[in-house]
Each structure stands twice: as C-alpha cells, then as structure tokens.
Amino acid sequence: MCGIVGYIGYDDSKEILLKGLEKLEYRGYDSAGIAVMSKEDVYISKVKGRIAQLREAVDGNVHATLGIGHTRWATHGPPSQENAHPHQSKSGRFSIVHNGVIENYLEVRDEYLSGIELKSQTDTEIVVQLIEVLYNEMNDVSAAFRKAVELLKGSYAIALIDAEDAETIYIAKNKSPLLVGLGDGFNVVASDSMAMLQVTDQYLELMDKETVLLRRERVEIQKLDGTVVEREPFTAELNESDIEKGTYPHFMLKEIDEQPLVLRRIIQEYQDENNEIKLDPDVRQAMKDCDRIYIIAAGTSYHAGLIGKQFLEKFAQIPVEVHVASEFSYNMPLLSEKPLFVYISQSGETADSRAVLVQTKELGHPALTITNVPGSTLSREADYTLHLHAGPEIAVASTKAYTAQMAVLAILGVDTANAKGIELDFDPMQELAIVANAMEAMADQKDVFEDLAREFLATTRNCFFIGRSIDYYVGIEGALKLKEISYIQAEGFAGGELKHGTIALIEEGTPVIALATQAGVNDSIRGNVQEVIARGANACVISMKGLDKSGDSFVLPQVHEILTPIVSVLPLQLISYYAALHRNCDVDKPRNLAKSVTVE
Ligand code: AGP
C-alpha cells in the first residue's frame, strides 16, 4: 500500500527518493509525489499514475539535499494529483507524507481547522494543517509536531519537512511500518527497508507513538512527552540482489521458480544436526498447552491456513478453526479454555490480522505469528514467531510465501505430534524434499502451462476451479491467483456443491479447472467433471500420478498425499501467470491491489 521515503544528506535527494519509490512500487499505488528542499525553497511534484510519470514530471534542474516522497493507495478521496502526497499546510511552510488512516480526521478538522480551505479530500492534509495551527500557537515546530501526533487516532507513518528548516525531517509512527536508515553524512527514512537498500543496510526500528528528528549527522528518537530514546541499529538481512528480477521478465515468475529452493531452505532451517525438527521450545510448549488453535489470516495466507488446519488436526490432533481476519471481530466464536491464536501473514503487516491480534492480546490469549518478515508488526506484537525463510516476495500475487506457509505448518504439526508423543509414520523433511523435486520438475515444463492458459483462458470471461477435500482449498487459491492478475472472473468450488447452484453458470465453453489429487475422492471429482462437460464446459483436469486418467491435461509428479497442495498449486500459479501475460496485464502490479494491506 502507501509507501514513504525520506532523505537528508549532501547528495541530490531527488534521485534517491525516486529510486526509493521505484523499489516501493510492488506494494501497489495509484499516485506518487516528492517534496524536496534546498536553500529553504520547497519544490513539489505529484502525479496520478506511475513513478515513471513522476520521473518525467520532476524538474531535472532542481538540486536539493533533503526531501520526502510517497506512493499513495487511495483511501480518503479518489486517486488524483490533488489527493497525491506530499500535502502542504495553508501557508506552504510544512509539507507532509503519510501512510495509514487517521480515524478522527473529521473531529480534528471541526475542532482545529475552521476557516482553513482544504485542497484535497485526504485525511493527510488535516494533519499538516493541524501542525501549522499548533505551531502558530506554540511557536516550536518540534513541540507542535508532537502535540499534533498526540491528537491523532488511527494508524500513521508520517514524514514532515519545514520550509524554514533545511536541517530536519520530522517523523512519527503508530501502527504503520516505518524505519530510519543510517548513513555516513546522511540519514533516511522509509516504510520498507527495500526502498533504501540502495544507500544503507543499517536501520533503526521505531516503536509506536515515537517521533524522530532526522538530521544529516544525527538521529534523535523521542517519545511523545519529549523523552529521548536510545536504540541500537540493526543490519538489514536483505541485499539489493535479493530484490532484483535478474533475467526474469517478472518477479512472479522468478518467485514461482524459487519455490523448490525455499522448501529446501525451510528444511535446513527447521532441522538440527541429528535430523530432528528444530523449533523454538516456547512455540513447542505453547502448541502443547493449547486446547484449540484459531488461525487468523487474509487472502492467500487464509488459504494456507485452511490447508494448515489439515496438518495440525491430522498430525497434532488439535482442533483448529480458520478465520478470515477482517470478519473475526464481528463474529468472534466462543473461545475454548486454552486457545492459541496463530496469525499467518507473508508481510506481517496486514491491518485486518493485526486488529485481531490487538483484540486477542487484550483478552490475554497467546499468539504465534507465521511470517516472512520477522521484524514486522505482527511478529513483534505476537508472543512467538515462526519465519518462512521465503526471501522477499515482490510480486503482489503471493506464490512462494504460500507454499512456504504450508511447509512450515506441516513441520509445526509434526513437531507438536512428536512433543505430544503421537506416533506418526511421516518424516516431514524427507517428504518436503520430495515435494521440492516435484516442483522443480514442473517448473521445467512451463511451455505446457503456457499452452493450457492459451487453450482454456485466452478469451474467456470467467473460469471455475473445482476440487474435493484439500483440493477444494487449492482450487480457491487458484481462483484468487487467476482473478488478481488476469482479471478473469474466477471462483473455486467444492465439487459436491456444484449441483447446489453453481452448475447453473456452466455454459458452452466455460473453462473448469479440476484438481484430482486425492485417492479417496477421485471418483467423485471425476463425476463432477463429467457433469460440467455434459453442460458444455471446457474441462482441464490436473491429476496426481497414480490417480490419472487418459485425457487429463496435466499429471503431477507423485508426492505424499497430504502434501499435494504444495505441489498442485504450482500449475495454477503458472496458468494464471500465462493467462495474465496473454491478456497484457501488469503481472507484478495488478490494478487496485497492494502487496501489503495496511488499512482495515
Ligand atoms: C495474495 O496473492 C494476495 N496478494 C493477498 O491475498 C494476500 O495474501 C493478503 O493480502 C494477505 O497478506 P499477508 O499474507 O501479507 O498478510
């Protein structure tokens, strides 16, 4: 979603900001802008559209050594140049960029800003106007900034510059991610370390309700009451090559191809020298102690949770409920006596999941986060974290994080079974290694999936995915992948549910992608395939070796039956990828979507 960068140093800030914003493009945005300052002149450029357009719009002659930049994903007010950040105060003295949502912006406007004509429809402009109003009363920018931040309710990551002070960027954070990057003769701020890896790998973490005075040679973190906070920097684990496409045309294809590697890395990270599962003993204990697990997640991570439930129930014999994060608070189930909340999130920043975490922490329930970003908000705020080790996932459509989530959940299930003394005839590391090999074999047959995408999806308006048992969950993930990047209207259904309504949608040529990887339901899903064919559907069957029948479109290499979702999703990812390509869609940055969804 929205992204922030800021730089103060001696080099041309414009170029550093634009490069930083380019690195944030993957998060999803609809407009962008920068404000840079030299010799107390502020220059602002904003566009509705891509960073490439912003680059063209920016005056190349401006040389400034301090600046802030932003990518906006519209919440308050449509995408437009007026609503793009930075926003300025009435006099033009203060310029601000902001991520998050100010919940009390209308109250603030009514109480403090009467008589001020607003130029945008954003909650952000309210903040910068408020800062100026308070400054006019207090005559101290730093105090006015802290006072304004104190009045705000909601989530924010803010960077502010003052046209009369070329030595400071003012920063504040609450619930939205923001990091300070440290350099030699410069300092930076960014909502994501990826934006500033070009200049530094040394970062300072910021806590909620902290403010920062960012100067060329000095960084001062303060609490809202002005108390100074000392904090040690950390070194970013990423390096620039981790976030480059290399020879791949798209990040999504690169990330699909990385999946076998990620699985092997997970095996390595979760195995000790005696080939036993290596897991944080506190996580093990929490799993042993609970009487029910509540998985909370959104989108693809929710789909991984549905598969995870199978692993945890079948291996560890713990009852599991899986909930869509955004719905949980409205319909909180009756909780068991000793619940354990498991938050699954690639980014670790999903606001819907975090809202539930805040709620369940208040109720005093333990929380485990399974994430690809260990320092993320969900990771910091939960009691325990399991890392996915998938490496940065840049494409908006999640692929390698999803398969990593399932792999880690399988390991967690088996580890808990071991801890509880449940005997299993299943070696997760050996079986995952077989899965990694199977994935590799499939990734080498991309032309097959390109052909399938052309044959079934080149011109269609819609597409259905069907499966039974765990294939059903993989089907809904396949449908999500297809719709998010190709904009084909796609839905996943349980094979048995078709006749209860959905079959009415099947007409001549409707593509139906069926998964047939489970021995126990092979006959029934085949029956469903016949039902849709009889009504004119164009059926593409993806089956597992040993269960295949003549005419199947693709036969997956055989893996342990319970782990098939980690393999069977790969063809669906690739088919979606090629369908999107055939339709000239922007695969890595689909319209309206954001990589990390930081608003509720
Ligand atoms: C996946 O392809 C999607 N882009 C989306 O559904 C995503 O999985 C969801 O927003 C949850 O994100 P998280 O895993 O970072 O919490």
XYZ file of C-alpha atoms and ligand atoms in Angstrom:
616
model
C 0.000 0.000 0.000
C 1.245 3.547 0.530
C 4.995 3.949 0.758
C 7.241 6.604 2.297
C 10.827 7.582 1.645
C 12.815 10.494 3.006
C 16.457 11.585 2.667
C 18.621 14.212 4.319
C 22.281 14.445 3.340
C 24.566 16.161 0.843
C 23.655 14.314 -2.384
C 20.812 15.020 -4.777
C 17.794 13.848 -2.798
C 15.524 13.810 -5.861
C 17.212 10.822 -7.463
C 17.497 8.904 -4.179
C 13.797 9.466 -3.492
C 12.720 8.421 -6.992
C 14.844 5.258 -6.833
C 13.404 4.525 -3.389
C 9.865 4.994 -4.647
C 10.587 2.640 -7.558
C 11.517 -0.033 -5.016
C 8.170 0.518 -3.294
C 6.147 0.162 -6.499
C 5.500 -3.500 -5.748
C 3.399 -2.531 -2.739
C 0.676 -1.127 -5.015
C -0.202 2.556 -5.531
C -2.139 4.874 -7.777
C -0.319 8.197 -7.466
C 3.041 9.460 -6.282
C 4.938 12.586 -5.384
C 8.008 14.170 -3.857
C 8.805 17.359 -1.953
C 12.463 18.415 -1.925
C 14.085 21.419 -0.358
C 17.159 23.463 -0.997
C 18.113 26.798 0.479
C 14.705 26.975 2.099
C 12.758 26.580 -1.145
C 10.374 23.646 -1.349
C 9.737 22.066 -4.733
C 6.805 19.645 -5.049
C 5.927 17.345 -7.922
C 2.987 14.904 -7.882
C 1.264 12.744 -10.480
C -1.645 10.375 -10.738
C -0.026 7.267 -12.188
C 3.334 5.544 -12.115
C 6.758 6.576 -10.822
C 7.965 6.694 -14.438
C 5.496 9.552 -14.982
C 6.660 11.256 -11.805
C 10.243 10.959 -13.018
C 9.273 12.713 -16.232
C 7.369 15.394 -14.357
C 10.179 16.242 -11.939
C 12.264 19.254 -12.932
C 15.791 17.941 -13.528
C 17.341 21.305 -12.649
C 16.187 21.203 -9.065
C 19.051 20.225 -6.787
C 18.075 19.564 -3.207
C 19.727 17.633 -0.417
C 16.633 16.969 1.671
C 13.289 15.555 0.666
C 10.341 13.246 1.230
C 8.477 11.040 -1.241
C 5.333 8.960 -1.307
C 3.354 6.371 -3.221
C -0.371 6.598 -2.456
C -3.019 3.893 -2.487
C -6.262 5.797 -2.270
C -8.372 5.553 0.891
C -9.807 9.046 1.513
C -10.556 10.579 -1.877
C -10.002 9.039 -5.322
C -6.592 8.718 -6.992
C -5.792 12.193 -8.353
C -2.987 14.712 -8.434
C -4.725 16.821 -5.745
C -5.029 13.866 -3.392
C -1.484 12.612 -4.044
C 1.090 13.347 -1.326
C 3.003 15.444 -0.274
C 0.337 17.799 1.089
C 1.108 21.294 2.291
C -0.154 23.489 5.099
C -2.096 26.676 4.343
C 0.985 28.908 4.242
C 3.019 26.317 2.338
C 5.552 26.146 5.156
C 5.000 22.484 6.078
C 4.889 19.530 3.655
C 3.864 16.044 4.727
C 3.656 12.438 3.512
C 1.602 9.917 5.435
C 0.735 6.224 5.384
C -2.209 4.799 7.297
C -5.633 6.064 8.212
C -6.436 8.924 10.611
C -9.668 7.776 12.223
C -10.563 11.097 13.881
C -9.727 13.370 10.963
C -13.239 14.842 10.807
C -13.212 15.666 14.533
C -9.756 17.242 14.177
C -10.944 19.283 11.185
C -14.026 20.537 13.020
C -12.195 21.371 16.216
C -8.973 22.926 14.931
C -9.254 23.857 11.279
C -12.262 26.128 10.933
C -11.660 28.729 8.257
C -8.964 26.715 6.518
C -9.835 25.790 2.966
C -8.711 22.245 2.262
C -7.289 21.470 -1.152
C -7.700 17.688 -1.069
C -10.121 15.083 0.235
C -7.454 13.309 2.254
C -7.129 12.705 5.976
C -3.432 13.530 5.498
C -3.989 17.176 4.671
C -5.807 17.554 8.002
C -2.588 16.509 9.770
C -0.356 19.061 8.066
C -2.889 21.851 8.602
C -3.169 20.859 12.252
C 0.607 21.033 12.663
C 0.628 24.582 11.293
C -2.264 25.667 13.514
C -0.488 24.278 16.578
C 2.824 25.794 15.502
C 1.141 29.209 15.257
C 0.085 28.765 18.894
C 3.260 27.192 20.280
C 5.993 28.701 18.121
C 8.028 25.477 18.365
C 7.890 23.065 15.412
C 9.052 20.036 17.311
C 6.538 20.559 20.127
C 3.727 21.332 17.658
C 4.561 18.170 15.729
C 4.450 16.021 18.876
C 1.253 17.689 20.063
C -0.414 17.083 16.685
C 0.617 13.444 16.698
C -0.784 13.093 20.195
C -4.169 14.294 18.959
C -4.339 11.758 16.124
C -6.242 8.491 16.404
C -5.589 5.670 13.980
C -2.558 4.439 12.125
C 0.149 6.642 10.755
C 3.692 6.795 9.482
C 4.500 10.440 8.868
C 7.409 12.430 7.464
C 7.257 16.223 7.526
C 9.550 18.956 6.256
C 9.590 22.617 7.264
C 10.440 25.194 4.573
C 12.238 27.258 7.216
C 14.490 24.467 8.450
C 16.672 22.696 5.889
C 18.270 20.615 8.637
C 15.431 18.364 9.839
C 12.864 15.795 8.740
C 10.181 15.207 11.391
C 8.966 11.644 11.668
C 6.213 9.887 13.629
C 4.866 6.371 13.694
C 1.896 4.473 15.085
C 0.823 1.026 13.821
C 2.120 1.691 10.275
C 5.626 0.446 9.453
C 8.466 2.992 9.347
C 12.235 2.620 9.685
C 15.118 5.037 9.964
C 18.191 4.196 7.865
C 21.614 5.384 8.992
C 24.395 6.565 6.703
C 27.693 8.386 6.742
C 26.800 12.059 6.327
C 23.160 11.305 5.582
C 20.148 9.611 7.095
C 16.993 8.228 5.534
C 13.515 7.123 6.467
C 11.379 4.536 4.697
C 8.281 2.463 5.221
C 10.205 -0.576 3.965
C 13.960 -1.192 4.105
C 13.847 -2.254 0.436
C 13.357 1.397 -0.516
C 16.673 2.463 0.953
C 18.935 -0.562 0.491
C 20.492 1.450 -2.332
C 22.134 3.685 0.277
C 22.317 1.778 3.575
C 21.833 -1.562 5.292
C 21.865 -0.065 8.825
C 18.429 0.570 10.277
C 16.793 1.749 13.465
C 13.484 0.234 14.423
C 10.788 2.677 15.549
C 8.092 1.872 18.092
C 4.512 3.060 18.039
C 3.986 6.610 19.258
C 7.608 7.591 18.809
C 8.764 10.650 16.895
C 12.163 11.276 15.324
C 14.193 14.351 14.436
C 16.172 13.195 11.417
C 19.246 15.286 10.654
C 22.269 14.807 8.393
C 24.613 13.731 11.155
C 22.220 12.849 13.953
C 19.023 10.956 14.669
C 17.012 11.700 17.778
C 14.159 9.394 18.749
C 11.681 10.872 21.196
C 8.585 9.694 22.970
C 5.517 11.892 22.709
C 6.405 13.544 26.025
C 9.773 14.569 24.556
C 11.874 11.972 26.428
C 14.831 10.881 24.285
C 15.082 7.147 23.487
C 18.403 5.378 22.787
C 18.320 2.428 20.386
C 20.924 0.228 18.700
C 20.742 -0.130 14.899
C 20.366 -3.488 13.164
C 21.702 -4.684 9.833
C 19.087 -5.439 7.159
C 19.180 -9.094 6.180
C 18.414 -8.255 2.574
C 20.811 -7.118 -0.037
C 19.988 -5.391 -3.285
C 20.269 -8.501 -5.462
C 17.507 -10.189 -3.419
C 15.092 -7.622 -4.708
C 16.112 -7.587 -8.377
C 14.376 -9.561 -11.139
C 17.659 -10.685 -12.677
C 16.992 -12.335 -16.027
C 13.296 -12.932 -15.314
C 10.652 -10.857 -17.102
C 8.557 -10.682 -13.914
C 9.041 -11.114 -10.186
C 6.094 -13.508 -10.102
C 7.795 -15.952 -12.453
C 11.061 -15.657 -10.507
C 9.234 -16.312 -7.255
C 7.364 -19.308 -8.684
C 10.714 -20.746 -9.756
C 12.248 -20.095 -6.337
C 9.780 -22.393 -4.585
C 11.903 -25.578 -4.579
C 14.804 -23.540 -3.210
C 12.600 -22.058 -0.500
C 11.395 -25.503 0.554
C 14.986 -26.716 0.799
C 15.876 -23.666 2.856
C 12.958 -24.373 5.195
C 14.146 -27.955 5.606
C 17.599 -26.658 6.503
C 16.351 -24.002 8.901
C 13.943 -26.301 10.725
C 16.246 -29.316 11.072
C 19.102 -29.838 13.539
C 22.320 -31.803 13.025
C 20.574 -35.017 14.197
C 17.867 -34.578 11.583
C 15.356 -33.733 14.297
C 12.927 -30.834 13.955
C 14.479 -27.633 15.286
C 11.854 -25.297 16.702
C 11.710 -22.581 19.363
C 10.955 -24.553 22.582
C 8.484 -21.828 23.637
C 6.470 -22.366 20.463
C 6.534 -26.112 21.109
C 5.262 -25.576 24.638
C 2.535 -23.174 23.519
C 1.346 -25.745 20.984
C 1.329 -28.455 23.641
C -0.521 -26.277 26.136
C -3.392 -25.142 23.968
C -6.682 -26.963 23.583
C -7.702 -25.260 20.301
C -5.959 -23.260 17.615
C -7.516 -20.235 15.944
C -5.814 -19.398 12.665
C -6.317 -15.782 11.583
C -5.277 -14.642 8.114
C -6.337 -12.916 4.893
C -6.320 -13.799 1.193
C -3.719 -16.335 0.172
C -2.495 -16.674 3.747
C -6.048 -17.636 4.741
C -5.959 -20.334 2.071
C -2.688 -21.611 3.532
C -4.441 -21.644 6.906
C -7.172 -23.916 5.539
C -4.511 -26.419 4.495
C -2.648 -25.853 7.770
C -5.761 -26.906 9.669
C -5.493 -30.301 7.983
C -1.865 -30.668 9.050
C -2.451 -29.552 12.615
C -5.565 -31.642 13.135
C -4.263 -34.756 11.403
C -0.737 -34.698 12.809
C -1.065 -32.965 16.177
C -4.719 -33.833 16.866
C -5.565 -30.318 17.996
C -8.894 -28.858 16.860
C -8.344 -25.876 14.574
C -10.601 -23.063 13.392
C -9.565 -20.881 10.470
C -10.937 -17.346 10.302
C -10.806 -14.545 7.766
C -9.171 -11.740 9.747
C -11.481 -8.948 8.610
C -14.564 -10.865 9.784
C -13.304 -12.243 13.059
C -14.219 -9.343 15.343
C -17.835 -9.209 14.181
C -18.419 -12.888 14.767
C -15.962 -13.887 17.438
C -16.628 -17.561 18.161
C -16.999 -18.907 21.654
C -13.376 -19.487 22.562
C -12.035 -22.625 24.181
C -10.416 -22.568 27.621
C -6.832 -22.512 26.340
C -6.814 -21.013 22.871
C -3.687 -20.326 20.848
C -4.013 -17.721 18.100
C -1.892 -18.323 15.012
C -1.502 -15.363 12.661
C -0.365 -16.269 9.153
C 0.909 -13.321 7.147
C 3.548 -13.066 4.441
C 4.135 -9.363 5.112
C 3.402 -9.389 8.826
C 1.740 -6.009 8.309
C -1.830 -6.874 7.326
C -4.022 -4.448 9.265
C -7.017 -6.808 9.409
C -4.925 -9.501 11.089
C -3.264 -7.006 13.382
C -6.635 -5.716 14.564
C -7.489 -9.250 15.710
C -4.092 -9.649 17.345
C -4.629 -6.468 19.367
C -8.047 -7.757 20.433
C -6.885 -11.244 21.422
C -3.840 -9.881 23.248
C -6.189 -7.696 25.273
C -8.096 -10.839 26.171
C -4.778 -12.320 27.313
C -4.504 -15.121 24.732
C -1.102 -16.243 23.463
C -0.247 -15.509 19.844
C 2.101 -17.074 17.314
C 2.857 -15.294 14.039
C 3.999 -17.224 10.978
C 5.536 -14.657 8.660
C 8.102 -13.962 6.012
C 9.199 -10.738 7.746
C 10.397 -11.423 11.299
C 10.711 -7.756 12.357
C 7.200 -6.965 11.112
C 4.394 -5.625 13.280
C 2.587 -8.962 13.641
C 5.862 -10.626 14.527
C 6.850 -8.014 17.104
C 3.477 -7.958 18.756
C 2.885 -11.701 18.984
C 4.463 -13.839 21.720
C 6.208 -16.137 19.251
C 7.258 -16.078 15.601
C 7.996 -18.749 13.023
C 9.901 -17.485 9.997
C 9.014 -18.607 6.466
C 12.514 -18.064 5.048
C 10.997 -17.438 1.607
C 13.122 -14.365 0.842
C 11.489 -11.108 -0.216
C 8.292 -11.601 -2.179
C 7.832 -8.659 -4.506
C 5.027 -9.684 -6.896
C 1.639 -8.742 -5.488
C 0.374 -12.261 -6.194
C 1.756 -14.424 -3.433
C 3.351 -17.674 -4.579
C 6.479 -18.776 -2.713
C 5.237 -17.392 0.598
C 2.072 -19.507 0.263
C 3.938 -22.767 -0.305
C 6.375 -21.816 2.473
C 3.436 -21.208 4.839
C 2.083 -24.685 4.141
C 5.514 -26.275 4.592
C 6.097 -24.553 7.946
C 2.599 -25.505 9.121
C 3.277 -29.146 8.204
C 6.517 -29.083 10.195
C 4.729 -27.427 13.118
C 2.029 -30.101 13.040
C 4.529 -32.944 13.088
C 6.655 -31.288 15.771
C 3.613 -30.900 18.005
C 2.665 -34.530 17.402
C 6.209 -35.543 18.445
C 6.033 -33.336 21.543
C 2.702 -34.875 22.498
C 4.031 -38.397 21.967
C 1.757 -39.106 18.999
C 3.386 -41.689 16.737
C 3.428 -40.752 13.072
C 4.735 -42.686 10.146
C 5.710 -39.473 8.364
C 9.052 -37.737 8.022
C 8.178 -34.154 7.070
C 11.683 -33.224 5.921
C 12.010 -36.226 3.650
C 8.532 -35.672 2.232
C 9.145 -31.946 1.714
C 12.366 -32.770 -0.116
C 10.317 -34.953 -2.487
C 7.887 -32.061 -2.930
C 10.792 -29.726 -3.791
C 11.963 -32.123 -6.506
C 8.441 -32.419 -7.891
C 8.133 -28.630 -8.036
C 11.416 -28.384 -9.887
C 10.297 -30.939 -12.473
C 7.119 -28.943 -13.111
C 8.828 -25.590 -13.296
C 10.862 -27.062 -16.158
C 7.662 -27.638 -18.160
C 6.443 -24.068 -18.364
C 5.503 -24.393 -22.036
C 2.800 -26.920 -21.053
C 1.184 -24.385 -18.714
C 1.524 -21.613 -21.244
C -0.356 -23.809 -23.735
C -3.030 -24.637 -21.166
C -3.504 -20.945 -20.399
C -3.879 -20.232 -24.106
C -6.228 -23.175 -24.693
C -8.543 -22.579 -21.745
C -8.268 -18.923 -20.795
C -7.173 -16.793 -23.750
C -10.576 -15.224 -24.383
C -12.844 -16.374 -21.564
C -14.786 -14.034 -19.284
C -14.855 -16.451 -16.381
C -13.365 -19.670 -15.042
C -14.240 -22.154 -12.305
C -11.969 -24.259 -10.168
C -13.306 -27.407 -8.538
C -11.876 -29.916 -6.125
C -12.871 -32.030 -3.179
C -11.228 -32.325 0.222
C -7.940 -30.405 0.294
C -8.075 -29.942 -3.483
C -11.010 -27.618 -2.872
C -8.787 -25.263 -0.844
C -6.123 -25.302 -3.537
C -8.860 -24.506 -6.062
C -9.906 -21.359 -4.219
C -6.275 -20.252 -4.104
C -6.004 -20.946 -7.874
C -9.114 -18.831 -8.460
C -7.715 -15.966 -6.363
C -4.426 -16.058 -8.278
C -6.191 -16.000 -11.632
C -8.528 -13.139 -10.791
C -5.955 -10.933 -9.146
C -3.509 -10.905 -12.031
C -5.572 -11.659 -15.174
C -8.873 -10.013 -14.087
C -10.761 -13.098 -15.285
C -13.765 -13.622 -13.019
C -12.816 -16.861 -11.277
C -14.294 -18.860 -8.399
C -13.309 -22.034 -6.611
C -15.953 -24.528 -5.518
C -16.195 -27.785 -3.685
C -17.025 -30.370 -6.356
C -20.050 -31.586 -4.406
C -21.503 -28.068 -4.114
C -21.750 -27.509 -7.864
C -25.144 -29.141 -8.207
C -26.492 -26.926 -5.422
C -26.376 -23.818 -7.552
C -23.147 -23.021 -9.333
C -23.702 -25.501 -12.119
C -26.285 -23.034 -13.463
C -23.340 -20.875 -14.577
C -21.802 -23.546 -16.774
C -22.395 -22.943 -20.441
C -20.792 -23.854 -23.747
C -17.018 -23.371 -23.461
C -16.886 -22.338 -19.766
C -13.423 -23.308 -18.519
C -13.457 -25.541 -15.440
C -10.127 -26.455 -13.896
C -10.483 -29.575 -11.751
C -7.953 -30.929 -9.277
C -7.824 -34.679 -8.763
C -5.016 -35.469 -6.333
C -6.845 -37.277 -3.518
C -7.443 -41.026 -3.815
C -10.487 -41.006 -1.531
C -12.406 -38.564 -3.710
C -11.037 -39.329 -7.155
C -14.217 -40.987 -8.405
C -16.472 -38.262 -7.096
C -14.471 -35.376 -8.546
C -14.319 -37.225 -11.858
C -18.123 -37.455 -11.653
C -18.294 -33.672 -11.194
C -16.050 -33.207 -14.216
C -18.458 -35.284 -16.298
C -21.392 -33.210 -15.033
C -19.832 -29.960 -16.221
C -18.655 -31.464 -19.527
C -22.217 -32.643 -20.156
C -23.272 -28.982 -19.889
C -20.669 -27.760 -22.374
C -17.735 -26.933 -20.066
C -14.179 -26.980 -21.303
C -12.597 -29.131 -18.551
C -8.920 -29.050 -17.658
C -8.088 -31.833 -15.216
C -4.890 -31.682 -13.183
C -4.375 -35.029 -11.504
C -1.765 -36.794 -9.406
C 0.333 -39.637 -10.783
C -1.392 -42.886 -9.871
C -4.836 -41.279 -9.983
C -4.588 -40.012 -13.543
C -6.894 -40.934 -16.400
C -6.475 -40.559 -20.109
C -7.370 -37.074 -21.275
C -6.087 -35.339 -18.141
C -4.438 -32.052 -19.041
C -1.519 -32.445 -16.643
C -0.318 -35.187 -14.314
C 1.563 -34.039 -11.214
C 4.608 -35.951 -10.009
C 3.647 -38.101 -7.045
C 4.201 -36.760 -3.537
C 2.777 -37.757 -0.146
C -0.997 -37.292 -0.417
C -1.316 -34.817 2.453
C 1.354 -32.549 0.950
C -0.192 -32.405 -2.532
C -1.436 -28.801 -2.050
C 2.182 -27.622 -2.006
C 2.655 -29.147 -5.444
C -0.737 -28.822 -7.103
C -0.837 -25.041 -6.674
C 2.190 -24.617 -8.926
C 0.348 -25.360 -12.203
C -2.383 -22.961 -11.096
C 0.176 -20.229 -10.410
C 1.777 -20.754 -13.814
C -1.526 -20.956 -15.694
C -2.591 -17.684 -14.038
C 0.731 -16.094 -14.905
C 0.474 -17.003 -18.599
C -3.220 -16.083 -18.765
C -2.302 -12.629 -17.451
C 0.525 -12.340 -19.980
C -1.759 -13.320 -22.873
C -4.099 -10.550 -21.772
C -1.308 -7.992 -21.489
C -1.895 -7.474 -17.793
C 0.681 -5.961 -15.463
C 1.538 -9.258 -13.750
C 3.571 -7.939 -10.846
C 1.461 -4.872 -10.139
C -2.173 -5.739 -10.760
C -4.674 -2.892 -10.714
C -6.194 -1.803 -7.400
C -4.099 -4.237 -5.368
C -1.391 -3.683 -2.805
C 1.239 -6.110 -1.626
C 0.924 -5.282 1.981
C -2.570 -4.247 3.018
C -2.017 -1.867 5.890
C -5.541 -0.459 6.194
C -8.565 -2.281 7.613
C -2.094 -12.870 -2.427
O -1.823 -13.182 -3.752
C -2.720 -11.596 -2.215
N -1.995 -10.551 -2.797
C -3.349 -11.313 -0.854
O -4.488 -12.083 -0.804
C -2.523 -11.553 0.423
O -2.293 -12.907 0.604
C -3.282 -10.965 1.620
O -3.426 -9.584 1.445
C -2.634 -11.255 2.947
O -1.367 -10.710 3.021
P -0.323 -11.174 4.116
O -0.028 -12.603 3.883
O 0.853 -10.284 3.903
O -0.990 -10.957 5.448
